[in-house]
Tab-separated table of C-alpha atoms and ligand atoms in Angstrom:
chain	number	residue	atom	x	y	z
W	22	UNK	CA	-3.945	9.333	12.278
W	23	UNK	CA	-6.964	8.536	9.741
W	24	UNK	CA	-5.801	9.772	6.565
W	25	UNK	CA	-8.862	8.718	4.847
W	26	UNK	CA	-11.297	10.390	7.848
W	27	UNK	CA	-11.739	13.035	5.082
W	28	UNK	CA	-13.264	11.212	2.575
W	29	UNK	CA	-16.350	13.268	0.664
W	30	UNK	CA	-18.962	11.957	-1.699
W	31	UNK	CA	-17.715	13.347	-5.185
W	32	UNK	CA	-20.366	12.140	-7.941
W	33	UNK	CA	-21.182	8.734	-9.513
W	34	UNK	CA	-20.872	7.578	-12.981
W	35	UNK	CA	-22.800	4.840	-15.133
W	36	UNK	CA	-20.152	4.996	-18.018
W	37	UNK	CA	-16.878	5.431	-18.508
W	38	UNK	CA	-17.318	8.383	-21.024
W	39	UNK	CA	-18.410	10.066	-17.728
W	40	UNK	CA	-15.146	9.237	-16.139
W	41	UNK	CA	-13.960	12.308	-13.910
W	42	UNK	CA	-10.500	13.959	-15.211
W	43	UNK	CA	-7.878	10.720	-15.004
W	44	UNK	CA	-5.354	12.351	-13.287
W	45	UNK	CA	-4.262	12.383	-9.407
W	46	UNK	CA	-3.903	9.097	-7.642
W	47	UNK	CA	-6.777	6.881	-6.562
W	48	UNK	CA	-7.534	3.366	-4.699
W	49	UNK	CA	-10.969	1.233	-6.078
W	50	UNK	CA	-12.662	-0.913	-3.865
W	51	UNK	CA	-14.311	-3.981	-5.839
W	52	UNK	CA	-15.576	-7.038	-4.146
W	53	UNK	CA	-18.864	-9.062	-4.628
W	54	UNK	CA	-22.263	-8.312	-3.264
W	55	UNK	CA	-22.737	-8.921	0.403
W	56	UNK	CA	-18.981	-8.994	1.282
W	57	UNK	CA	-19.321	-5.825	3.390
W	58	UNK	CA	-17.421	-3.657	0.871
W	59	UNK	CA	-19.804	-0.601	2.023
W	60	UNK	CA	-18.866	-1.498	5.334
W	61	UNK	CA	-15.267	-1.807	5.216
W	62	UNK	CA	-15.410	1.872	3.505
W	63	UNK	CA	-17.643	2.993	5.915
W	64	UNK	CA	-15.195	1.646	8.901
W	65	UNK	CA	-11.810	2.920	7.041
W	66	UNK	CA	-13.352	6.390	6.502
W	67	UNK	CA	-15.140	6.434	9.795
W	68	UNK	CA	-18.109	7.742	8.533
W	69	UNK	CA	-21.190	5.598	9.164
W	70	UNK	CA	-23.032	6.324	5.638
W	71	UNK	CA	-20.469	7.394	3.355
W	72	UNK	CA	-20.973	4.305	0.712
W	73	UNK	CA	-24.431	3.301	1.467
W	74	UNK	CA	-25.327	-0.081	3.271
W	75	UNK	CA	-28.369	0.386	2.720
W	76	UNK	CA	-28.071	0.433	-0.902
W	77	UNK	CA	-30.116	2.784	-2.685
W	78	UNK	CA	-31.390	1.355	-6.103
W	79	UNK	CA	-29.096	2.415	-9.294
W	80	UNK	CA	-26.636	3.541	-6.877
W	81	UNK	CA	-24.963	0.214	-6.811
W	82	UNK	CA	-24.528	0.227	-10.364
W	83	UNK	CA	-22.077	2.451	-10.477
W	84	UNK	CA	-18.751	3.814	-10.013
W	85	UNK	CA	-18.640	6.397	-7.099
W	86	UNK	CA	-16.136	8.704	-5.874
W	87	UNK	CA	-14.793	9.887	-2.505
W	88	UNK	CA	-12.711	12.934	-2.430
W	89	UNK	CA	-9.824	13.221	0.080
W	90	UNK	CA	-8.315	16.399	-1.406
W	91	UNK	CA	-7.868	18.252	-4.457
W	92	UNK	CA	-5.552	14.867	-6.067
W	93	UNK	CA	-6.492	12.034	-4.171
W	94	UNK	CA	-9.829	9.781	-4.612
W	95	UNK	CA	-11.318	6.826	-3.250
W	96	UNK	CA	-13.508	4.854	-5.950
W	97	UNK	CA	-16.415	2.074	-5.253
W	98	UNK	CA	-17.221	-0.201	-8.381
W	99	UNK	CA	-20.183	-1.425	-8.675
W	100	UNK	CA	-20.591	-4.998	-6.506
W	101	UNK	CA	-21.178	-7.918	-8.606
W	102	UNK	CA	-21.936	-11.703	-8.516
W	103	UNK	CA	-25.638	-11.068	-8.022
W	104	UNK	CA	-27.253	-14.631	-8.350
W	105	UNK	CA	-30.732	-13.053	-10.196
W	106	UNK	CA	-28.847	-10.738	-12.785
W	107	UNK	CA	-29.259	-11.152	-15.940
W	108	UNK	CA	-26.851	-12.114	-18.559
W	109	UNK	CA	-26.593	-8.486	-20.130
W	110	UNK	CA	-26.207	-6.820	-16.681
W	111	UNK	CA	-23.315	-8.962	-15.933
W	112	UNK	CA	-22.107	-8.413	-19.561
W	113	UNK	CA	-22.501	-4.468	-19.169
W	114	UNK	CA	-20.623	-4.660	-15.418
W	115	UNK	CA	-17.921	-6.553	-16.833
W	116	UNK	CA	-17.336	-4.011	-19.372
W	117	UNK	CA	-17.569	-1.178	-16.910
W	118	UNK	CA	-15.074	-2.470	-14.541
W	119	UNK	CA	-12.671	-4.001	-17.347
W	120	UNK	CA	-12.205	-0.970	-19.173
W	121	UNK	CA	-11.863	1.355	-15.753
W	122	UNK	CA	-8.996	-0.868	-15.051
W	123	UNK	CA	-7.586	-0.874	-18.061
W	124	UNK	CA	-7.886	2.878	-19.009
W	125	UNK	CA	-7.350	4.335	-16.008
W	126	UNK	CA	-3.975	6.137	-15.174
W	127	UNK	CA	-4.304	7.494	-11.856
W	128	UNK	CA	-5.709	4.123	-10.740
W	129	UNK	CA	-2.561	2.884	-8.442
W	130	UNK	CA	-4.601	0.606	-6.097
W	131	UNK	CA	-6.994	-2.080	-5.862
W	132	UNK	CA	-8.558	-3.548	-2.760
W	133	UNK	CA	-10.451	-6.795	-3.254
W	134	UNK	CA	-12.838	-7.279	-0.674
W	135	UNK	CA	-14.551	-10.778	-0.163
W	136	UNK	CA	-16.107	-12.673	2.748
W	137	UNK	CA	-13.476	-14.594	4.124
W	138	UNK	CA	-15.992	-17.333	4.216
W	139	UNK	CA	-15.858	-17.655	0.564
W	140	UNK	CA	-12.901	-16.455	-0.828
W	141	UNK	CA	-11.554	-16.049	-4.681
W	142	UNK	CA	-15.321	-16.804	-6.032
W	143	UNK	CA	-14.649	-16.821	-10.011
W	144	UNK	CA	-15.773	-13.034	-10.221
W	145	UNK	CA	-13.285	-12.227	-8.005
W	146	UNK	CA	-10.582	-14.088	-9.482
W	147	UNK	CA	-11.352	-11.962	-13.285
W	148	UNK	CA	-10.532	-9.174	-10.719
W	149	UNK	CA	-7.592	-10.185	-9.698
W	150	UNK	CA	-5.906	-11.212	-13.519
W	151	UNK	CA	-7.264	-7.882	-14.373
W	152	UNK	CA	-5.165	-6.161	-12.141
W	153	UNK	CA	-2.691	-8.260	-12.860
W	154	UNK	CA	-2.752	-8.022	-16.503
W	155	UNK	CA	-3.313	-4.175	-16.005
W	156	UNK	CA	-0.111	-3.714	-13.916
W	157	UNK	CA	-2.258	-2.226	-10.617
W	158	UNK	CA	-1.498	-3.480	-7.220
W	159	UNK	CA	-3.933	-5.130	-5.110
W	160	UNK	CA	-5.092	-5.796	-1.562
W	161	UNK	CA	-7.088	-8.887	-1.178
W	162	UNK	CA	-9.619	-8.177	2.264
W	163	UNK	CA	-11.028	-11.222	4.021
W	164	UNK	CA	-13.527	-9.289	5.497
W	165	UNK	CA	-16.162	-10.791	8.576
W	166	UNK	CA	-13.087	-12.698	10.172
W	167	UNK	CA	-15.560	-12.419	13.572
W	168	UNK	CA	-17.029	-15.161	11.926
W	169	UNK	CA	-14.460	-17.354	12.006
W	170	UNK	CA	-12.053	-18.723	14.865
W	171	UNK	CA	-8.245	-17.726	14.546
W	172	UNK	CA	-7.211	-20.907	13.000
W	173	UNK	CA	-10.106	-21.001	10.152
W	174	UNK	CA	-8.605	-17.082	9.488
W	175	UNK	CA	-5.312	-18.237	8.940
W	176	UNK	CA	-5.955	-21.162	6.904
W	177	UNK	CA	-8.164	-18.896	4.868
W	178	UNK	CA	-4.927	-16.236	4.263
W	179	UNK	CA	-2.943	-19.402	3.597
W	180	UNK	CA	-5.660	-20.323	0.856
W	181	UNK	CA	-5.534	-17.060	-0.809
W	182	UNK	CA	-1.917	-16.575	-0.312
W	183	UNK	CA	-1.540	-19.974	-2.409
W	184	UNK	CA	-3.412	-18.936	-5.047
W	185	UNK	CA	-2.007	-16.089	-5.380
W	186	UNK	CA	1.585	-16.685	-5.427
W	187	UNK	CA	4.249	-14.538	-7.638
W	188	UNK	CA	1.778	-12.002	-7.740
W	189	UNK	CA	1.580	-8.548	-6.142
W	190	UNK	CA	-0.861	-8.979	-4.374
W	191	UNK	CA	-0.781	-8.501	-0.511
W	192	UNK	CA	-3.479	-10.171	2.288
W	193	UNK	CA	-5.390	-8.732	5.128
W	194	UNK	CA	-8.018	-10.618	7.617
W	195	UNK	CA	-10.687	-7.788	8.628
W	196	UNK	CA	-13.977	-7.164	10.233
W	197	UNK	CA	-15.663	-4.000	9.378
W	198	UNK	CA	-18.182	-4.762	12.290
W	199	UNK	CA	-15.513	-5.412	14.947
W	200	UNK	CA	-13.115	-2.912	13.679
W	201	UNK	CA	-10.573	-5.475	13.073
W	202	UNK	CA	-7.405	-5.218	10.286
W	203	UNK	CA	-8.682	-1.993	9.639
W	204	UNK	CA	-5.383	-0.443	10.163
W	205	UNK	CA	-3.443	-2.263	7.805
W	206	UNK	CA	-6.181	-1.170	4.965
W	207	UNK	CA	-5.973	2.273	5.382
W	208	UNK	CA	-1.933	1.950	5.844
W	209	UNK	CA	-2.204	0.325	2.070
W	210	UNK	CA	-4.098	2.470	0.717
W	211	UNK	CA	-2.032	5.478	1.825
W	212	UNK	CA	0.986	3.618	0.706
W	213	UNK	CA	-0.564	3.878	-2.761
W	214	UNK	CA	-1.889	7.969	-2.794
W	215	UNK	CA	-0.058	10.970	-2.246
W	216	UNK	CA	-1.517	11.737	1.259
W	217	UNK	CA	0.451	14.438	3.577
W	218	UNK	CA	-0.868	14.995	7.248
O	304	GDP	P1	-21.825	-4.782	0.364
O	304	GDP	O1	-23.002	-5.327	-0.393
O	304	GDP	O2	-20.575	-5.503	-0.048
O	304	GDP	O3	-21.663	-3.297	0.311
O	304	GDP	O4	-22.032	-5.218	1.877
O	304	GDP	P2	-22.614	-4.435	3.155
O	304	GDP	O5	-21.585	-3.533	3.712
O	304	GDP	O6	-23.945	-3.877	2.837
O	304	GDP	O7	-22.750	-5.677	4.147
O	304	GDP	C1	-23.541	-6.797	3.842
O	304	GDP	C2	-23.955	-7.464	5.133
O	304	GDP	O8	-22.816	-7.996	5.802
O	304	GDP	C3	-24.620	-6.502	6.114
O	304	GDP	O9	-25.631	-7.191	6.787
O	304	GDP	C4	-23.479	-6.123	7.065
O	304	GDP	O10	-23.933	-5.768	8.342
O	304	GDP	C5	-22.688	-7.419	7.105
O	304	GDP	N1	-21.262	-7.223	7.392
O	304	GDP	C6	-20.414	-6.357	6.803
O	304	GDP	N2	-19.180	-6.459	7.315
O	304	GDP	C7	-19.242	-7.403	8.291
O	304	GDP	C8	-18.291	-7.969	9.206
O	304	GDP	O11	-17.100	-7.619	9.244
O	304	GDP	N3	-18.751	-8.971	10.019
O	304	GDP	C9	-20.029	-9.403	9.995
O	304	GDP	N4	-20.372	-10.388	10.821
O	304	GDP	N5	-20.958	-8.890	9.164
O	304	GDP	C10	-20.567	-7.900	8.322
């Protein structure tokens, strides 16, 4: 059963002084541009326009949240690694995402997402020793796996999986377009909330 089928648009916030009430649990998905993070929450929710793919301009700046029930969120940061932003954008982002890591209680979850194609870019390893350093579990997602044969995919986990050794941090080959790995996302991420059925 989709746990996460429930998912409602909450609000969206531009600072963290906005920051809804930090209590409850919730699970963030970060990930650069491009990687099909709107996608994937599209696909795990089963709701074709819940985080916009076609992204609608200041939108994607922010945080938004998903409400599953009364103590239980899903949160999309804003994507980054944008080759045309400028310096201060970058510098404000960083910020943003930094301190919502750091500050943020009922934050128990994060899932990386990146195009298995390019995996661990430098902006998403900063997201990775952030969580880390910040003590929150996460889910690395190599997302568009249709793209790749079945022994590119697994050298790909086995790349990540090096890099990421010690670490909590678990490993999942998806495609949001094919519906693949989709299962073991949502089973993470209601690992990590306090879901009943
Ligand atoms: P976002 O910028 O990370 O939110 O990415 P989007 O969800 O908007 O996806 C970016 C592009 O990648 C779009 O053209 C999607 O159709 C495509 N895309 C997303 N997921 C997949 C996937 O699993 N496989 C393939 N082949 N394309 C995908």
């Amino acid at each position: 059963m989709n746990l996460l089928k429930k998912a409602k648009f909450l609000t969206s916030v531009a600072k963290l002084e906005q920051m809804l009430a930090d209590k409850g649990f919730e699970v963030a998905f970060a990930g650069r541009s491009n990687c099909g993070k709107s996608s994937l929450i599209n696909a795990i929710t089963e709701q074709g326009k819940l985080a916009k793919t076609s992204k609608t301009p200041g939108r994607t700046q922010m945080i938004n949240f998903f409400e599953l029930d009364d103590r239980n969120r899903l949160v999309d940061l804003p994507g980054y690694g944008f080759a045309k932003v400028k310096e201060d954008m970058r510098m404000y982002w960083q910020a943003l995402i930094e301190g919502y890591l750091q500050e943020r209680n009922s934050l128990k979850g994060v899932v990386l997402i990146n195009d298995i194609r390019h995996p661990l870019k430098d902006s998403d390893r900063q997201m990775l020793e952030w969580s880390i350093h910040f003590k929150i579990p996460a889910l690395v997602v190599l997302n568009k796996s249709d793209k790749l044969t079945r022994n590119q995919i697994n050298q790909a986990i086995q790349f990540v999986r090096k890099e990421t050794k010690g670490e909590d941090i678990d490993i999942v080959a998806t495609s949001a377009m094919r519906k693949a790995g989709l299962e073991e996302v949502h089973d993470w991420i209601v690992e990590r909330l306090d879901l009943s059925e």
